[in-house]
mmCIF file of C-alpha atoms in Angstrom:
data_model
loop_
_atom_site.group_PDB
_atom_site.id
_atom_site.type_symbol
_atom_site.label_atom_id
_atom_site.label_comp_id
_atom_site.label_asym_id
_atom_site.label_seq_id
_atom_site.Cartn_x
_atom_site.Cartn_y
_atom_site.Cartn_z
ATOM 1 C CA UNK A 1 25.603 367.235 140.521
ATOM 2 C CA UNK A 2 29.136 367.024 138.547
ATOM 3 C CA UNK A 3 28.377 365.662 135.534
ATOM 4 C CA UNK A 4 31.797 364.691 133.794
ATOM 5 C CA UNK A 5 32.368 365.732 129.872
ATOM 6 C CA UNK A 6 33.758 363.054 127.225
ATOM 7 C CA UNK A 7 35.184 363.590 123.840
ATOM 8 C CA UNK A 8 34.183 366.462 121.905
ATOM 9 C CA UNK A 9 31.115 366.763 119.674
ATOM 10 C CA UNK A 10 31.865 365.335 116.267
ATOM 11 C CA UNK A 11 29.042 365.990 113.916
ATOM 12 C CA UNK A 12 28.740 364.118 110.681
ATOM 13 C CA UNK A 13 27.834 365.646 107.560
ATOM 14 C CA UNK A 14 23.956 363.995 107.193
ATOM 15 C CA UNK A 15 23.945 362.006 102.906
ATOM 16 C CA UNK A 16 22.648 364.435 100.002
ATOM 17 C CA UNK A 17 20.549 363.925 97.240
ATOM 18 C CA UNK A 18 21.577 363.902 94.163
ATOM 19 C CA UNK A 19 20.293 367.471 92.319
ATOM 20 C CA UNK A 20 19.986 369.042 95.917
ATOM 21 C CA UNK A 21 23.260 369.445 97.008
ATOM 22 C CA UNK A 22 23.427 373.163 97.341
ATOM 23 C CA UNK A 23 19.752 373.373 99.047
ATOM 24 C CA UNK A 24 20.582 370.480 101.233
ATOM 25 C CA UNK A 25 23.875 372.343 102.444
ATOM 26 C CA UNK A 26 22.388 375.322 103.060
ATOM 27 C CA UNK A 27 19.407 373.652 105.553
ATOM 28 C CA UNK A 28 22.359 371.607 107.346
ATOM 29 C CA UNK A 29 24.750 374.734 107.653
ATOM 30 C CA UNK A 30 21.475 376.641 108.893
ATOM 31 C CA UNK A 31 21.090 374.220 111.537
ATOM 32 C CA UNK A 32 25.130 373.956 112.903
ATOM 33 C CA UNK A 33 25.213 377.294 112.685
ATOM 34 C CA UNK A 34 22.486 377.414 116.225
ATOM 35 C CA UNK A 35 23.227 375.007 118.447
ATOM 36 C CA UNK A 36 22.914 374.869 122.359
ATOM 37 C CA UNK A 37 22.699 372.367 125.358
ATOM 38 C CA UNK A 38 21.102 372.087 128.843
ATOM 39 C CA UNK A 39 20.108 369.853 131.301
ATOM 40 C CA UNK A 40 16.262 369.003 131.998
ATOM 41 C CA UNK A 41 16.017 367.964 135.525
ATOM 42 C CA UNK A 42 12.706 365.687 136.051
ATOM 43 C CA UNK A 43 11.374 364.750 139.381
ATOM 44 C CA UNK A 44 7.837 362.860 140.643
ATOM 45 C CA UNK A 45 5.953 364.348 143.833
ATOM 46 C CA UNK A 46 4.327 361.076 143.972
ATOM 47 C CA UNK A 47 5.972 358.555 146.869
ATOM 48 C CA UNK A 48 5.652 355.366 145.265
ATOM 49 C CA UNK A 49 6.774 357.116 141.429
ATOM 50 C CA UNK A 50 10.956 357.270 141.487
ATOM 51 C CA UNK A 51 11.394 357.952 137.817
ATOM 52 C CA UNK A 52 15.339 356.724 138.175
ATOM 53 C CA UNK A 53 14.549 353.240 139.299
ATOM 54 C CA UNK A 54 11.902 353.156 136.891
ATOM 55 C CA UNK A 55 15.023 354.005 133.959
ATOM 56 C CA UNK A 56 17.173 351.541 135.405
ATOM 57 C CA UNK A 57 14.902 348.693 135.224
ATOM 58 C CA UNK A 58 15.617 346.874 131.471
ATOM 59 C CA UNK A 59 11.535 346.538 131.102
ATOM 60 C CA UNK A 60 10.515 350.171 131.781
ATOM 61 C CA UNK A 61 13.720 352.168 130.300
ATOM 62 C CA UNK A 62 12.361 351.932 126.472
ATOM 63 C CA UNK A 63 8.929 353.173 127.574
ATOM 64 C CA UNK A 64 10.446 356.122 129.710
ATOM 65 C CA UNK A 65 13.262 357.077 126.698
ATOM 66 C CA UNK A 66 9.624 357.106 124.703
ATOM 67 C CA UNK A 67 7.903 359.592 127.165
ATOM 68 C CA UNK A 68 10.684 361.809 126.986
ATOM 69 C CA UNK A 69 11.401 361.634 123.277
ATOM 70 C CA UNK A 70 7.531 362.343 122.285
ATOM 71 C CA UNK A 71 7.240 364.950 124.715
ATOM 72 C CA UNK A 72 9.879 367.104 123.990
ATOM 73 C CA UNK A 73 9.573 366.225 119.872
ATOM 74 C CA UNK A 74 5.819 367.943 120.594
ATOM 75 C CA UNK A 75 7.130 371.113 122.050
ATOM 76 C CA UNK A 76 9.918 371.479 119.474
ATOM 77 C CA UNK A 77 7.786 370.373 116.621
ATOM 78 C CA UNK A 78 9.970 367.631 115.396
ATOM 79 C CA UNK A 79 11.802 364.867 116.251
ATOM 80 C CA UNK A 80 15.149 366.747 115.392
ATOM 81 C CA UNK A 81 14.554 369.849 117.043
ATOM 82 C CA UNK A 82 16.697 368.323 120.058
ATOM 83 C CA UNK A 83 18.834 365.165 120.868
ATOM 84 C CA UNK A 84 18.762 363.872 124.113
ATOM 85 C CA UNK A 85 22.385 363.103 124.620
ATOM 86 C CA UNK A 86 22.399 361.434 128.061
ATOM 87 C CA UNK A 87 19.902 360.990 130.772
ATOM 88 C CA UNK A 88 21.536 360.354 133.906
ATOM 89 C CA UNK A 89 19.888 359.040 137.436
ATOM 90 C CA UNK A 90 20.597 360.784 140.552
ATOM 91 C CA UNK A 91 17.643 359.665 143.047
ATOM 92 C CA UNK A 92 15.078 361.439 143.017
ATOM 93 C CA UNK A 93 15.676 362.996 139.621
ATOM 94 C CA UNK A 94 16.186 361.803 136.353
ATOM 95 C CA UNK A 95 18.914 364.563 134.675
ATOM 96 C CA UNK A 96 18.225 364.742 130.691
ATOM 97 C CA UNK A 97 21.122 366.584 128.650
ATOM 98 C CA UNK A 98 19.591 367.897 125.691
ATOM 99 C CA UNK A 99 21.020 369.536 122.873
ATOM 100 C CA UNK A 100 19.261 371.849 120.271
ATOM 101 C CA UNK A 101 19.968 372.119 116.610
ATOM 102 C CA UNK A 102 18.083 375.270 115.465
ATOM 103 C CA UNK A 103 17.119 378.692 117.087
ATOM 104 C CA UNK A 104 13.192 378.417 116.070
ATOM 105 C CA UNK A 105 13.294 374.208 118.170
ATOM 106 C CA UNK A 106 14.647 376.164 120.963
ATOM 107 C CA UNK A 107 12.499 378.891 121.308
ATOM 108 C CA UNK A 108 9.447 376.627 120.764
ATOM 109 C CA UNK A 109 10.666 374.535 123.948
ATOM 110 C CA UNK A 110 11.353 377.357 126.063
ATOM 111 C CA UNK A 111 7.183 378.552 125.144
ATOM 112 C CA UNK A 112 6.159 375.194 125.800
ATOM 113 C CA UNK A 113 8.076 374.573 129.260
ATOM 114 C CA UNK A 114 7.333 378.323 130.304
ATOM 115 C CA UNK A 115 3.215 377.644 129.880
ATOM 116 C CA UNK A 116 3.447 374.233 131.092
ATOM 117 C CA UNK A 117 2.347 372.091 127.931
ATOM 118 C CA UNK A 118 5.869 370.329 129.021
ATOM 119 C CA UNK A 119 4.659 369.246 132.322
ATOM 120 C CA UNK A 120 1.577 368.399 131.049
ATOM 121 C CA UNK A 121 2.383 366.089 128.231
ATOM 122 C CA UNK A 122 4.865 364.313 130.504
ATOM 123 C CA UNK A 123 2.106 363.837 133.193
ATOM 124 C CA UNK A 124 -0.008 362.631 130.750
ATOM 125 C CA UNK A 125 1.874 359.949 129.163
ATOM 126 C CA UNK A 126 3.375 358.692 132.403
ATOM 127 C CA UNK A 127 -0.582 358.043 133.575
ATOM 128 C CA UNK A 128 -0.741 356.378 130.585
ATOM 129 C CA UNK A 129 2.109 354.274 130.858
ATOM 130 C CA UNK A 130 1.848 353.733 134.821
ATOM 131 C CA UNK A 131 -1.871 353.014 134.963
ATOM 132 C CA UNK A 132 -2.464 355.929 136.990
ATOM 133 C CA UNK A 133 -5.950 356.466 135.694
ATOM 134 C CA UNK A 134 -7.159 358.194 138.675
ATOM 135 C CA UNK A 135 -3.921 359.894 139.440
ATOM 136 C CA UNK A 136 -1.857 362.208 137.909
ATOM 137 C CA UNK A 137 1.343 362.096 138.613
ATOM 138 C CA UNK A 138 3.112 365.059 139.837
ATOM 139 C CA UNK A 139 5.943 366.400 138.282
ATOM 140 C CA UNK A 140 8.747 368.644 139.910
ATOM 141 C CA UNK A 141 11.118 370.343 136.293
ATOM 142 C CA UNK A 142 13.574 372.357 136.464
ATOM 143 C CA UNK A 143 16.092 373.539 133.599
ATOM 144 C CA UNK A 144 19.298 374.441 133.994
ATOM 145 C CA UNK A 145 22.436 375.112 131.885
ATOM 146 C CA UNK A 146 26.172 375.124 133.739
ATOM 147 C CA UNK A 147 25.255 376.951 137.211
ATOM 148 C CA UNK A 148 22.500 378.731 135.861
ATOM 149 C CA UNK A 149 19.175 378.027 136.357
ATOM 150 C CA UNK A 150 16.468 378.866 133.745
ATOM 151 C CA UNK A 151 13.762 378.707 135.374
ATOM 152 C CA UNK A 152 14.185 382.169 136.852
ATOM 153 C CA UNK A 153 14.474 384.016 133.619
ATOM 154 C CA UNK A 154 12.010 382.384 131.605
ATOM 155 C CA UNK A 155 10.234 385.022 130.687
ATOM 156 C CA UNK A 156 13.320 386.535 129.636
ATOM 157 C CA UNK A 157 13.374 384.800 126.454
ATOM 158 C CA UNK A 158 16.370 386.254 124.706
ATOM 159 C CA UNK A 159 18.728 385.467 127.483
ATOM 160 C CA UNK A 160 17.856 381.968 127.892
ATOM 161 C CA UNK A 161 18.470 381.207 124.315
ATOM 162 C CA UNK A 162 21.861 382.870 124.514
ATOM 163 C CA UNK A 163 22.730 380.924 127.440
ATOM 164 C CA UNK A 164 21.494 377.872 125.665
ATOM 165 C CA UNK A 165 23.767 378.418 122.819
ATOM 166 C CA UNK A 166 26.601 379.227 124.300
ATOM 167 C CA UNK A 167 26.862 376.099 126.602
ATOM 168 C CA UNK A 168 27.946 373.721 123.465
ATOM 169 C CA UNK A 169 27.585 370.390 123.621
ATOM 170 C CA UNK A 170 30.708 369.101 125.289
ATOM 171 C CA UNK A 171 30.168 365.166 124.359
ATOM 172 C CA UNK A 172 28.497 362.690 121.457
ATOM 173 C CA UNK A 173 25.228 360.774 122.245
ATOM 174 C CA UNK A 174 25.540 358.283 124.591
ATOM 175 C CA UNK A 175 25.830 354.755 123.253
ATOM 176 C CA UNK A 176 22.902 353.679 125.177
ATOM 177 C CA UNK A 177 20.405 356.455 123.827
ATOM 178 C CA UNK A 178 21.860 355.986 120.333
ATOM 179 C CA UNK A 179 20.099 352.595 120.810
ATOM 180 C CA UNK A 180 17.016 353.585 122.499
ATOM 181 C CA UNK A 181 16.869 355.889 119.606
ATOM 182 C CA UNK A 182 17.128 353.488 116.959
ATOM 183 C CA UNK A 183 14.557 351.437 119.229
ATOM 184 C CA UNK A 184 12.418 354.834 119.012
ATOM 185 C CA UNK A 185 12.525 355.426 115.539
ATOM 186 C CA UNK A 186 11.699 351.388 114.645
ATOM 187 C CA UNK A 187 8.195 351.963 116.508
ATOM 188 C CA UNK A 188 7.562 355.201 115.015
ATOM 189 C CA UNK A 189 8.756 354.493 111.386
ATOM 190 C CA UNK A 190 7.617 351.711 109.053
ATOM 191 C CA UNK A 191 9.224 351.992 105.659
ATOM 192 C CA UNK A 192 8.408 348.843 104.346
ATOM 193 C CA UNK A 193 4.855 348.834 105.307
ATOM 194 C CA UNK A 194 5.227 346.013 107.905
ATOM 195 C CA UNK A 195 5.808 345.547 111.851
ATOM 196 C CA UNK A 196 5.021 347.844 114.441
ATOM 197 C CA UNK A 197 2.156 350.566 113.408
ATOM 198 C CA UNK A 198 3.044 354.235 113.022
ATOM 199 C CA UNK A 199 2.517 355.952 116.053
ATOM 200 C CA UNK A 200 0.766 359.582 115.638
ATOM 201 C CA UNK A 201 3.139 362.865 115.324
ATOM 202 C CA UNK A 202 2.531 364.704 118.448
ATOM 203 C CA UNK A 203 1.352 368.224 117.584
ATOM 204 C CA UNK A 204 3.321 371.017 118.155
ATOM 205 C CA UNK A 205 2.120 373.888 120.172
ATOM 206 C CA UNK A 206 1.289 377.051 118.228
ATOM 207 C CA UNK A 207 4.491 379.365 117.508
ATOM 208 C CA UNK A 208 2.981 382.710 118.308
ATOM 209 C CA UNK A 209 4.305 386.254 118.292
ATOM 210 C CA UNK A 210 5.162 387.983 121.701
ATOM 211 C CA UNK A 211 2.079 389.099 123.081
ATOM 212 C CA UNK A 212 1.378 393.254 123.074
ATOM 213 C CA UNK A 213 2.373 394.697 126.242
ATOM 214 C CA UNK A 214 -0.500 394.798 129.008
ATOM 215 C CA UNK A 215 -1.512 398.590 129.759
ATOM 216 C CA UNK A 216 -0.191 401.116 131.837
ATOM 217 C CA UNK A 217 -3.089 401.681 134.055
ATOM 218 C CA UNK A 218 -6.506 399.986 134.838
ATOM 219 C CA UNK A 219 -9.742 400.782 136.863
ATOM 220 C CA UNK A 220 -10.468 399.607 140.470
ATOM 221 C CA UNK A 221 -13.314 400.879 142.190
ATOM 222 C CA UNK A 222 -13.284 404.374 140.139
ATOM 223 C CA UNK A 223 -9.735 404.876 140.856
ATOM 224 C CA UNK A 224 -6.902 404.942 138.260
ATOM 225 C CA UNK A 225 -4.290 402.310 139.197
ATOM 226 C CA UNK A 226 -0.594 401.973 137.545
ATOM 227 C CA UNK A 227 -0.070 398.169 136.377
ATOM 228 C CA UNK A 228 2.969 396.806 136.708
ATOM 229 C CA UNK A 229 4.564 393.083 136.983
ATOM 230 C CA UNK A 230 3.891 391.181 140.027
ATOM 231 C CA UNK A 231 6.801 391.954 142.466
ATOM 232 C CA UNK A 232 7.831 389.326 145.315
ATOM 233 C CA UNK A 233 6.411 391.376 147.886
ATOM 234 C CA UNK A 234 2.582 391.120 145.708
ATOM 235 C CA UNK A 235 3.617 387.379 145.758
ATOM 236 C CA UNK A 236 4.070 387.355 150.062
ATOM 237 C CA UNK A 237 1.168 389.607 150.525
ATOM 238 C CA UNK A 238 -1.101 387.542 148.550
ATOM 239 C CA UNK A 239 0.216 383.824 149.998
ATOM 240 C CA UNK A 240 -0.303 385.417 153.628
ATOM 241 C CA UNK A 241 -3.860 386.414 153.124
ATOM 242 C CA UNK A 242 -5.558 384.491 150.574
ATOM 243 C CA UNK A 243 -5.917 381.357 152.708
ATOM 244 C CA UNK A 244 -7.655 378.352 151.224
ATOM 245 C CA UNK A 245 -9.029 379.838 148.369
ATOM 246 C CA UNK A 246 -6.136 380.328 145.957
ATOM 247 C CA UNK A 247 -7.053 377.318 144.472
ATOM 248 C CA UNK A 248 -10.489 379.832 143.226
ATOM 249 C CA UNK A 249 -7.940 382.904 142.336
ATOM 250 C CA UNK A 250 -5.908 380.177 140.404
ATOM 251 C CA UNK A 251 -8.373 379.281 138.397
ATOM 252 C CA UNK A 252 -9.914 383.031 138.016
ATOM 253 C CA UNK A 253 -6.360 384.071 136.691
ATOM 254 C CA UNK A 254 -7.193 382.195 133.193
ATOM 255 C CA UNK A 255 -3.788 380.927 132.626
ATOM 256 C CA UNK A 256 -2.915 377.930 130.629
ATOM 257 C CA UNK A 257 -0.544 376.751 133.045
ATOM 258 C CA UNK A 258 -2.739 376.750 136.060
ATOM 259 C CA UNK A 259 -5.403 374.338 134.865
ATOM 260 C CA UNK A 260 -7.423 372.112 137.283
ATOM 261 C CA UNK A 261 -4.946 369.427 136.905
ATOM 262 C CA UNK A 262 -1.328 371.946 137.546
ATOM 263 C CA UNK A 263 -3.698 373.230 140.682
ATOM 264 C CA UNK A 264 -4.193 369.537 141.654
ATOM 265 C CA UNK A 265 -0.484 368.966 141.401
ATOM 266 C CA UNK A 266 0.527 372.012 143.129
ATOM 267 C CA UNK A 267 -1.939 371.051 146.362
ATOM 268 C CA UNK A 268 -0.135 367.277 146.181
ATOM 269 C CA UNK A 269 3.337 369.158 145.933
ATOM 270 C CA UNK A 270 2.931 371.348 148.603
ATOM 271 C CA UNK A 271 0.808 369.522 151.464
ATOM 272 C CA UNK A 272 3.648 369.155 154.165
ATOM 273 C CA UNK A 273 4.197 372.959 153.490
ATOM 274 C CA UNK A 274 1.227 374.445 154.064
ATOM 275 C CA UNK A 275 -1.323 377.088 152.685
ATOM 276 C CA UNK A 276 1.166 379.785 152.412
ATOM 277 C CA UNK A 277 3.452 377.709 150.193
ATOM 278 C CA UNK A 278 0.924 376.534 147.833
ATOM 279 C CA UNK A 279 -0.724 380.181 147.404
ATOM 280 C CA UNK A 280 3.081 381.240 146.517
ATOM 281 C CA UNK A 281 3.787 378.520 144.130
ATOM 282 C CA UNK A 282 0.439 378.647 142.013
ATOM 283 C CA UNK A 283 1.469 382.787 141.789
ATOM 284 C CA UNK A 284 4.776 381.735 140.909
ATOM 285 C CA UNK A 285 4.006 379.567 138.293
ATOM 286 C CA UNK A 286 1.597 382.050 136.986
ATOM 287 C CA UNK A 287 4.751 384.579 136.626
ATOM 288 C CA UNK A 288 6.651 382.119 134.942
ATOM 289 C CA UNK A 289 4.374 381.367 132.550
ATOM 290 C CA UNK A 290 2.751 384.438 131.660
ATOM 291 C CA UNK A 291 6.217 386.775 131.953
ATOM 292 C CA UNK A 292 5.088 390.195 131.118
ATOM 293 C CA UNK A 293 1.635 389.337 131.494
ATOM 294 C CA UNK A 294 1.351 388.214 135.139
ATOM 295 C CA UNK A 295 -0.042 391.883 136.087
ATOM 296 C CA UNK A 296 -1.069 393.662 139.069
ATOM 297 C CA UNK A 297 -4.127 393.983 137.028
ATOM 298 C CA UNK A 298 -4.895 390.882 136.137
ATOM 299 C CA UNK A 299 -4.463 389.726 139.843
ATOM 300 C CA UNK A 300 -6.729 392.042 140.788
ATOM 301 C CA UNK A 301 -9.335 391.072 138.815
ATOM 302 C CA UNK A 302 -8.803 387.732 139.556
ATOM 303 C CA UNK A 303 -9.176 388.166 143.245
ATOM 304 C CA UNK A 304 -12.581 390.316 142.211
ATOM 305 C CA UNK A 305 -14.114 387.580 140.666
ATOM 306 C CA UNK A 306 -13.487 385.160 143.560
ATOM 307 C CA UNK A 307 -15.348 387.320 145.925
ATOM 308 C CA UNK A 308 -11.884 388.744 147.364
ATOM 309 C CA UNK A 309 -12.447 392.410 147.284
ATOM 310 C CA UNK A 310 -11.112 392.911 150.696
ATOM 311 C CA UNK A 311 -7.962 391.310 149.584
ATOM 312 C CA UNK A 312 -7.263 393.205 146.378
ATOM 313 C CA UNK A 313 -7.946 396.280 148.530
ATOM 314 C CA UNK A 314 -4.685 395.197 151.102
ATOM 315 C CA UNK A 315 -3.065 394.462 147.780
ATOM 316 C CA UNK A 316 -3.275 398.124 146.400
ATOM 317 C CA UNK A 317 -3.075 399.664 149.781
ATOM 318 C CA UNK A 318 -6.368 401.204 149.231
ATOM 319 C CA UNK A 319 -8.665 401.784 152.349
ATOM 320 C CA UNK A 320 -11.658 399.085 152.402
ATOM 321 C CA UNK A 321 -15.194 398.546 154.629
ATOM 322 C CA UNK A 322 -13.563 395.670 156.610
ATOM 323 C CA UNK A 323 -10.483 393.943 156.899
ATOM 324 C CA UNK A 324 -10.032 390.552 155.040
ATOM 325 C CA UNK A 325 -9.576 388.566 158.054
ATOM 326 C CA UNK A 326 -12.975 389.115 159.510
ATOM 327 C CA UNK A 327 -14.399 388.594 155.786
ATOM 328 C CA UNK A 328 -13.158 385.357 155.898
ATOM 329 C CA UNK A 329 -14.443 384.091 159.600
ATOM 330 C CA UNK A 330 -17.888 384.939 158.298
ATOM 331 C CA UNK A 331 -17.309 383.303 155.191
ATOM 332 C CA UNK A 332 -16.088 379.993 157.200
#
């Protein structure tokens, strides 16, 4: 996708207070002095859901600028954490340009996309507006600034947010979302105490430390075992074997991002290609989510607790009593 830049970004000094003109600099020179852009890319699994037709009908574009705007305003914490500058429509994908205007916005985002609450609050609200009660809908994101593509170094947190802020906005707010905005803002803002009703602040996830690091070695059937990240080849090894049940292991894994909902999306996703796809992906996204966290230990204790001995045994290359496969024919 080339997207084409415009003028440069102009910013406007924001009005001052009288008596807070010094404090008032200070929190607006805070914020110009961080600021970064990228490009949201937001695709439905779901047939009948093409989120770009859906923009460019006049009806349904105010109510998908609002799903947007209130989902990423709950991972940044507020409304001004990030702009959305332009959202363009290349079938199947809708292509939101954001740009951030403070390091702490950004780094909130990046924790909320990483363990999914992103996903999950667009999902959400698109049930709600589509009258999918019995569906979700599916959603395919992936984030990307220039040629480089986010999504595989999430959990490399400090190197996304220098990539962020070093790909400066290279345009102003399109004229269109300035008025979607202003249409935004009426619906959520009643000064004079009349007209539309306030809508609810969405809540922002919690801005937590990075967790400790996970420990150097753990116990498997009284043997000392190094942990370590989950390589690609844990990844293969475990989306070759694990056969229908990595929907159990997913849920065994205890990871916000894999709820019964992402596993439900993942199965939709996936269908057309196959078990071995869908074991991957959930593992993926686990990785992803978790960075540091998504251990050889945890895995294996995951695969433990679903009755998958056998296959945590392949997985360490320790000898076991049978192989998996015959484990699993007199399972079936």
């Amino acid at each position: 996708m080339n997207l084409h830049p415009v003028d440069p970004l102009l910013l406007p000094p924001p009005p001052q207070e009288p008596g807070m003109a010094d404090d008032s600099r200070k929190m607006v020179d805070g914020l110009q002095e961080w600021i970064g852009s990228a490009y949201l890319f937001v695709e439905s699994s779901m047939e009948k859901v093409i989120l770009p037709n859906l923009y460019q009908d006049p009806q349904q574009k105010p109510a998908i600028f609002r799903v947007l705007k209130l989902a990423l305003a709950g991972c940044t914490g507020s409304q001004d954490g990030v702009q959305i500058l332009k959202i363009h429509c290349s079938n199947p994908q809708l292509i939101v340009h954001m740009k951030f205007c403070g390091l702490e916005p950004c780094t909130r985002f990046l924790r909320s996309y990483r363990e999914g609450a992103l996903r999950a609050a667009l999902q959400e609200s698109l049930v709600a507006l589509l009258g999918h009660a019995q569906h979700l809908v599916p959603l395919h994101l992936e984030l990307r600034v220039g040629s480089e593509r986010l999504d595989l170094m999430l959990q490399e947190e400090e190197r996304c947010l220098r990539c962020i802020q070093q790909a400066k906005p290279d345009r102003l707010r399109d004229e269109e979302i300035g008025k979607l905005e202003d249409a935004f803002r009426s619906l959520t803002c009643d000064p004079g105490g009349g007209g539309a009703p306030k809508a609810s602040a969405p809540k922002a996830p919690a801005y937590s430390p990075p967790p400790p690091a996970p420990a150097q070695t753990f116990v498997f059937q009284g043997q000392q075992i190094a942990n370590r990240p989950l390589s690609l080849e844990d990844r293969q090894k475990f989306a070759r074997s694990v056969g229908r049940k990595w929907r159990t292991v997913g849920r065994a894994l205890n990871c916000r991002a894999l709820r019964e909902q992402d596993l439900d999306c993942l199965a939709y996703e996936y269908d057309r290609d196959g078990l071995y796809e869908q074991a991957f992906q959930m593992l993926h996204r686990f990785v992803l989510a978790e960075g540091r966290r998504a251990t050889l230990q945890r895995l294996v204790e995951a695969l433990d607790k679903s009755s998958l001995t056998s296959l945590a045994e392949d997985l360490l290359g320790l000898p076991g009593q049978r192989e998996y496969q015959e484990q699993e024919e007199k399972q079936d």
